[in-house]
Amino acid sequence: MSKADEPRVNSEITAASIRLVDQNGAMVGVVSVNEGIRLADQAGLDLVEISPGASPPVCKILDYGKYRYEAQKRAH
């Protein structure tokens, strides 16, 4: 997977506001990126942009290392 194919994480997310899904899959709603990063940090996880084409972009709080590992397994 090239860097261009990888989702943006935490401070790489450039949108002003995002639609946030928490680590349990519950919809939090539209919040600022800073608020999303703060909530992810509180949970000890990462804020990952999973649908950059949506308006506003959809981001989810999850363990990015585990997410990448599972994506690589699916690709092989």
CSV table of N, CA, C and O in Angstrom, one decimal:
chain,number,residue,atom,x,y,z
A,1,MET,N,0.8,-1.2,0.0
A,1,MET,CA,0.0,0.0,0.0
A,1,MET,C,0.9,1.2,0.0
A,1,MET,O,1.7,1.4,0.9
A,2,SER,N,0.7,2.1,-1.0
A,2,SER,CA,1.5,3.3,-1.0
A,2,SER,C,1.0,4.4,-0.1
A,2,SER,O,-0.2,4.3,0.4
A,3,LYS,N,1.8,5.4,0.2
A,3,LYS,CA,1.4,6.5,1.1
A,3,LYS,C,0.1,7.2,0.6
A,3,LYS,O,-0.8,7.5,1.4
A,4,ALA,N,-0.1,7.3,-0.7
A,4,ALA,CA,-1.2,8.0,-1.3
A,4,ALA,C,-2.5,7.1,-1.0
A,4,ALA,O,-3.6,7.7,-0.9
A,5,ASP,N,-2.4,5.8,-0.9
A,5,ASP,CA,-3.5,5.0,-0.6
A,5,ASP,C,-3.9,4.9,0.8
A,5,ASP,O,-5.0,4.4,1.1
A,6,GLU,N,-3.1,5.3,1.7
A,6,GLU,CA,-3.3,5.2,3.1
A,6,GLU,C,-4.2,6.4,3.6
A,6,GLU,O,-4.1,7.5,3.1
A,7,PRO,N,-5.1,6.1,4.6
A,7,PRO,CA,-6.0,7.2,5.1
A,7,PRO,C,-5.2,8.2,5.9
A,7,PRO,O,-4.1,7.9,6.4
A,8,ARG,N,-5.7,9.4,6.0
A,8,ARG,CA,-5.1,10.4,6.8
A,8,ARG,C,-5.4,10.2,8.3
A,8,ARG,O,-6.5,9.7,8.6
A,9,VAL,N,-4.4,10.5,9.1
A,9,VAL,CA,-4.6,10.1,10.5
A,9,VAL,C,-4.2,11.4,11.4
A,9,VAL,O,-3.3,12.1,11.1
A,10,ASN,N,-5.0,11.6,12.4
A,10,ASN,CA,-4.8,12.6,13.4
A,10,ASN,C,-4.6,14.0,12.7
A,10,ASN,O,-5.4,14.5,12.0
A,11,SER,N,-3.4,14.6,12.9
A,11,SER,CA,-3.1,15.9,12.5
A,11,SER,C,-3.0,16.0,10.9
A,11,SER,O,-2.9,17.1,10.4
A,12,GLU,N,-3.0,14.9,10.2
A,12,GLU,CA,-2.9,14.9,8.8
A,12,GLU,C,-4.3,15.3,8.1
A,12,GLU,O,-4.4,15.7,7.0
A,13,ILE,N,-5.4,15.2,8.9
A,13,ILE,CA,-6.7,15.5,8.4
A,13,ILE,C,-6.9,17.0,8.3
A,13,ILE,O,-6.6,17.7,9.2
A,14,THR,N,-7.3,17.4,7.1
A,14,THR,CA,-7.3,18.8,6.8
A,14,THR,C,-8.6,19.5,6.8
A,14,THR,O,-8.7,20.7,6.7
A,15,ALA,N,-9.7,18.7,6.9
A,15,ALA,CA,-11.0,19.3,6.9
A,15,ALA,C,-11.3,20.1,8.2
A,15,ALA,O,-10.6,19.9,9.2
A,16,ALA,N,-12.1,21.1,8.1
A,16,ALA,CA,-12.5,21.9,9.3
A,16,ALA,C,-13.4,21.2,10.3
A,16,ALA,O,-13.2,21.3,11.5
A,17,SER,N,-14.3,20.4,9.7
A,17,SER,CA,-15.2,19.6,10.6
A,17,SER,C,-15.3,18.2,10.0
A,17,SER,O,-15.1,18.0,8.8
A,18,ILE,N,-15.7,17.3,10.8
A,18,ILE,CA,-15.7,15.9,10.4
A,18,ILE,C,-17.0,15.3,11.0
A,18,ILE,O,-17.5,15.7,12.0
A,19,ARG,N,-17.5,14.2,10.4
A,19,ARG,CA,-18.5,13.4,11.0
A,19,ARG,C,-17.8,12.3,11.7
A,19,ARG,O,-17.1,11.5,11.1
A,20,LEU,N,-18.0,12.2,13.0
A,20,LEU,CA,-17.2,11.3,13.9
A,20,LEU,C,-18.0,10.0,14.3
A,20,LEU,O,-19.2,10.1,14.7
A,21,VAL,N,-17.3,8.9,14.2
A,21,VAL,CA,-17.8,7.6,14.7
A,21,VAL,C,-16.8,7.2,15.8
A,21,VAL,O,-15.6,7.2,15.5
A,22,ASP,N,-17.4,6.8,16.9
A,22,ASP,CA,-16.5,6.5,18.0
A,22,ASP,C,-16.0,5.1,17.9
A,22,ASP,O,-16.3,4.3,17.0
A,23,GLN,N,-15.1,4.7,18.9
A,23,GLN,CA,-14.5,3.3,18.9
A,23,GLN,C,-15.5,2.2,19.0
A,23,GLN,O,-15.2,1.1,18.6
A,24,ASN,N,-16.7,2.5,19.4
A,24,ASN,CA,-17.7,1.4,19.6
A,24,ASN,C,-18.7,1.4,18.4
A,24,ASN,O,-19.6,0.6,18.3
A,25,GLY,N,-18.4,2.3,17.4
A,25,GLY,CA,-19.2,2.3,16.2
A,25,GLY,C,-20.4,3.2,16.3
A,25,GLY,O,-21.3,3.3,15.4
A,26,ALA,N,-20.6,4.0,17.4
A,26,ALA,CA,-21.7,4.9,17.6
A,26,ALA,C,-21.4,6.2,16.9
A,26,ALA,O,-20.3,6.7,17.0
A,27,MET,N,-22.4,6.8,16.2
A,27,MET,CA,-22.3,8.1,15.6
A,27,MET,C,-22.3,9.2,16.6
A,27,MET,O,-23.2,9.3,17.4
A,28,VAL,N,-21.2,9.9,16.7
A,28,VAL,CA,-21.1,11.1,17.6
A,28,VAL,C,-21.7,12.3,17.0
A,28,VAL,O,-22.4,13.1,17.7
A,29,GLY,N,-21.5,12.5,15.7
A,29,GLY,CA,-22.0,13.7,15.0
A,29,GLY,C,-20.9,14.5,14.4
A,29,GLY,O,-19.8,14.0,14.2
A,30,VAL,N,-21.2,15.7,13.9
A,30,VAL,CA,-20.3,16.6,13.3
A,30,VAL,C,-19.6,17.4,14.4
A,30,VAL,O,-20.2,18.0,15.2
A,31,VAL,N,-18.2,17.2,14.4
A,31,VAL,CA,-17.4,17.9,15.3
A,31,VAL,C,-16.2,18.5,14.6
A,31,VAL,O,-15.9,18.2,13.5
A,32,SER,N,-15.4,19.4,15.3
A,32,SER,CA,-14.2,19.9,14.7
A,32,SER,C,-13.1,18.8,14.7
A,32,SER,O,-13.2,17.8,15.5
A,33,VAL,N,-12.1,18.9,13.9
A,33,VAL,CA,-11.0,17.9,13.9
A,33,VAL,C,-10.3,17.9,15.2
A,33,VAL,O,-10.0,16.8,15.7
A,34,ASN,N,-10.1,19.1,15.8
A,34,ASN,CA,-9.4,19.1,17.1
A,34,ASN,C,-10.2,18.4,18.2
A,34,ASN,O,-9.6,17.7,19.0
A,35,GLU,N,-11.5,18.5,18.2
A,35,GLU,CA,-12.4,17.8,19.1
A,35,GLU,C,-12.2,16.2,18.9
A,35,GLU,O,-12.1,15.5,19.8
A,36,GLY,N,-12.2,15.8,17.6
A,36,GLY,CA,-12.1,14.4,17.3
A,36,GLY,C,-10.8,13.9,17.7
A,36,GLY,O,-10.7,12.8,18.3
A,37,ILE,N,-9.7,14.6,17.5
A,37,ILE,CA,-8.4,14.2,18.0
A,37,ILE,C,-8.3,14.1,19.5
A,37,ILE,O,-7.8,13.2,20.1
A,38,ARG,N,-9.0,15.1,20.2
A,38,ARG,CA,-9.0,15.1,21.6
A,38,ARG,C,-9.7,13.8,22.2
A,38,ARG,O,-9.2,13.1,23.1
A,39,LEU,N,-10.9,13.5,21.6
A,39,LEU,CA,-11.6,12.3,22.0
A,39,LEU,C,-10.8,11.0,21.7
A,39,LEU,O,-10.8,10.1,22.5
A,40,ALA,N,-10.2,11.0,20.5
A,40,ALA,CA,-9.3,9.8,20.2
A,40,ALA,C,-8.2,9.6,21.2
A,40,ALA,O,-7.9,8.5,21.7
A,41,ASP,N,-7.6,10.8,21.5
A,41,ASP,CA,-6.5,10.8,22.5
A,41,ASP,C,-6.9,10.3,23.9
A,41,ASP,O,-6.2,9.5,24.5
A,42,GLN,N,-8.1,10.7,24.3
A,42,GLN,CA,-8.7,10.3,25.6
A,42,GLN,C,-8.9,8.8,25.6
A,42,GLN,O,-8.7,8.1,26.6
A,43,ALA,N,-9.2,8.2,24.4
A,43,ALA,CA,-9.5,6.8,24.3
A,43,ALA,C,-8.2,6.0,24.1
A,43,ALA,O,-8.2,4.8,24.1
A,44,GLY,N,-7.0,6.7,23.9
A,44,GLY,CA,-5.8,6.1,23.7
A,44,GLY,C,-5.7,5.5,22.3
A,44,GLY,O,-4.9,4.5,22.0
A,45,LEU,N,-6.5,6.1,21.3
A,45,LEU,CA,-6.5,5.6,20.0
A,45,LEU,C,-6.2,6.7,19.0
A,45,LEU,O,-5.8,7.8,19.4
A,46,ASP,N,-6.4,6.4,17.7
A,46,ASP,CA,-6.2,7.4,16.6
A,46,ASP,C,-7.5,7.8,16.0
A,46,ASP,O,-8.4,7.1,15.9
A,47,LEU,N,-7.4,9.0,15.4
A,47,LEU,CA,-8.5,9.5,14.6
A,47,LEU,C,-8.2,9.2,13.1
A,47,LEU,O,-7.1,9.7,12.6
A,48,VAL,N,-8.9,8.4,12.4
A,48,VAL,CA,-8.6,8.0,11.1
A,48,VAL,C,-9.7,8.4,10.1
A,48,VAL,O,-10.9,8.1,10.4
A,49,GLU,N,-9.4,9.0,9.0
A,49,GLU,CA,-10.3,9.5,8.0
A,49,GLU,C,-10.7,8.3,7.1
A,49,GLU,O,-9.8,7.8,6.3
A,50,ILE,N,-11.9,7.8,7.2
A,50,ILE,CA,-12.3,6.5,6.5
A,50,ILE,C,-13.1,6.8,5.3
A,50,ILE,O,-13.2,6.0,4.4
A,51,SER,N,-13.6,8.0,5.1
A,51,SER,CA,-14.4,8.4,3.9
A,51,SER,C,-14.1,9.9,3.6
A,51,SER,O,-14.9,10.7,3.9
A,52,PRO,N,-13.0,10.1,3.0
A,52,PRO,CA,-12.6,11.5,2.7
A,52,PRO,C,-13.5,12.2,1.7
A,52,PRO,O,-13.5,13.4,1.6
A,53,GLY,N,-14.2,11.5,0.8
A,53,GLY,CA,-15.0,12.1,-0.2
A,53,GLY,C,-16.4,12.6,0.3
A,53,GLY,O,-17.1,13.3,-0.4
A,54,ALA,N,-16.8,12.2,1.5
A,54,ALA,CA,-18.0,12.6,2.0
A,54,ALA,C,-18.0,14.0,2.4
A,54,ALA,O,-16.9,14.6,2.6
A,55,SER,N,-19.2,14.6,2.6
A,55,SER,CA,-19.2,16.0,3.1
A,55,SER,C,-20.1,16.1,4.3
A,55,SER,O,-21.3,16.0,4.2
A,56,PRO,N,-19.5,16.3,5.5
A,56,PRO,CA,-18.1,16.4,5.8
A,56,PRO,C,-17.5,15.0,5.8
A,56,PRO,O,-18.2,14.0,5.9
A,57,PRO,N,-16.1,14.9,5.8
A,57,PRO,CA,-15.4,13.6,5.8
A,57,PRO,C,-15.8,12.8,7.0
A,57,PRO,O,-16.0,13.4,8.1
A,58,VAL,N,-15.9,11.5,6.8
A,58,VAL,CA,-16.2,10.6,8.0
A,58,VAL,C,-14.9,10.1,8.6
A,58,VAL,O,-14.0,9.6,7.9
A,59,CYS,N,-14.8,10.3,9.9
A,59,CYS,CA,-13.6,9.8,10.6
A,59,CYS,C,-14.0,8.9,11.7
A,59,CYS,O,-15.1,9.0,12.3
A,60,LYS,N,-13.2,7.9,12.0
A,60,LYS,CA,-13.5,7.0,13.1
A,60,LYS,C,-12.3,6.9,14.1
A,60,LYS,O,-11.2,7.0,13.7
A,61,ILE,N,-12.7,6.7,15.3
A,61,ILE,CA,-11.7,6.5,16.4
A,61,ILE,C,-11.3,5.0,16.4
A,61,ILE,O,-12.2,4.2,16.6
A,62,LEU,N,-10.1,4.7,16.2
A,62,LEU,CA,-9.6,3.3,16.2
A,62,LEU,C,-8.1,3.2,16.3
A,62,LEU,O,-7.4,4.2,16.3
A,63,ASP,N,-7.7,2.0,16.5
A,63,ASP,CA,-6.2,1.7,16.6
A,63,ASP,C,-5.7,1.6,15.2
A,63,ASP,O,-5.9,0.6,14.5
A,64,TYR,N,-4.9,2.6,14.8
A,64,TYR,CA,-4.4,2.7,13.4
A,64,TYR,C,-3.5,1.6,13.0
A,64,TYR,O,-3.5,1.0,11.9
A,65,GLY,N,-2.6,1.2,14.0
A,65,GLY,CA,-1.7,0.1,13.7
A,65,GLY,C,-2.5,-1.2,13.4
A,65,GLY,O,-2.1,-1.9,12.4
A,66,LYS,N,-3.5,-1.5,14.1
A,66,LYS,CA,-4.3,-2.7,13.9
A,66,LYS,C,-5.1,-2.6,12.6
A,66,LYS,O,-5.2,-3.5,11.9
A,67,TYR,N,-5.6,-1.4,12.3
A,67,TYR,CA,-6.3,-1.1,11.1
A,67,TYR,C,-5.4,-1.4,9.8
A,67,TYR,O,-5.8,-2.1,8.9
A,68,ARG,N,-4.2,-0.9,9.9
A,68,ARG,CA,-3.2,-1.1,8.8
A,68,ARG,C,-2.9,-2.6,8.6
A,68,ARG,O,-2.8,-3.1,7.5
A,69,TYR,N,-2.7,-3.3,9.7
A,69,TYR,CA,-2.4,-4.7,9.7
A,69,TYR,C,-3.5,-5.5,9.0
A,69,TYR,O,-3.2,-6.3,8.2
A,70,GLU,N,-4.7,-5.2,9.4
A,70,GLU,CA,-5.9,-5.9,8.9
A,70,GLU,C,-6.1,-5.6,7.4
A,70,GLU,O,-6.4,-6.5,6.6
A,71,ALA,N,-5.8,-4.3,7.0
A,71,ALA,CA,-5.9,-4.0,5.6
A,71,ALA,C,-4.8,-4.7,4.8
A,71,ALA,O,-5.1,-5.1,3.6
A,72,GLN,N,-3.6,-4.8,5.3
A,72,GLN,CA,-2.6,-5.5,4.6
A,72,GLN,C,-2.9,-7.0,4.4
A,72,GLN,O,-2.7,-7.6,3.4
A,73,LYS,N,-3.5,-7.6,5.5
A,73,LYS,CA,-3.9,-9.0,5.4
A,73,LYS,C,-5.0,-9.2,4.3
A,73,LYS,O,-4.9,-10.2,3.6
A,74,ARG,N,-5.9,-8.3,4.2
A,74,ARG,CA,-7.0,-8.4,3.2
A,74,ARG,C,-6.4,-8.2,1.8
A,74,ARG,O,-6.9,-8.9,0.9
A,75,ALA,N,-5.4,-7.4,1.7
A,75,ALA,CA,-4.8,-7.2,0.3
A,75,ALA,C,-4.0,-8.4,-0.2
A,75,ALA,O,-3.9,-8.5,-1.4
A,76,HIS,N,-3.5,-9.2,0.7
A,76,HIS,CA,-2.7,-10.4,0.3
A,76,HIS,C,-3.6,-11.5,0.0
A,76,HIS,O,-4.2,-12.2,-0.2
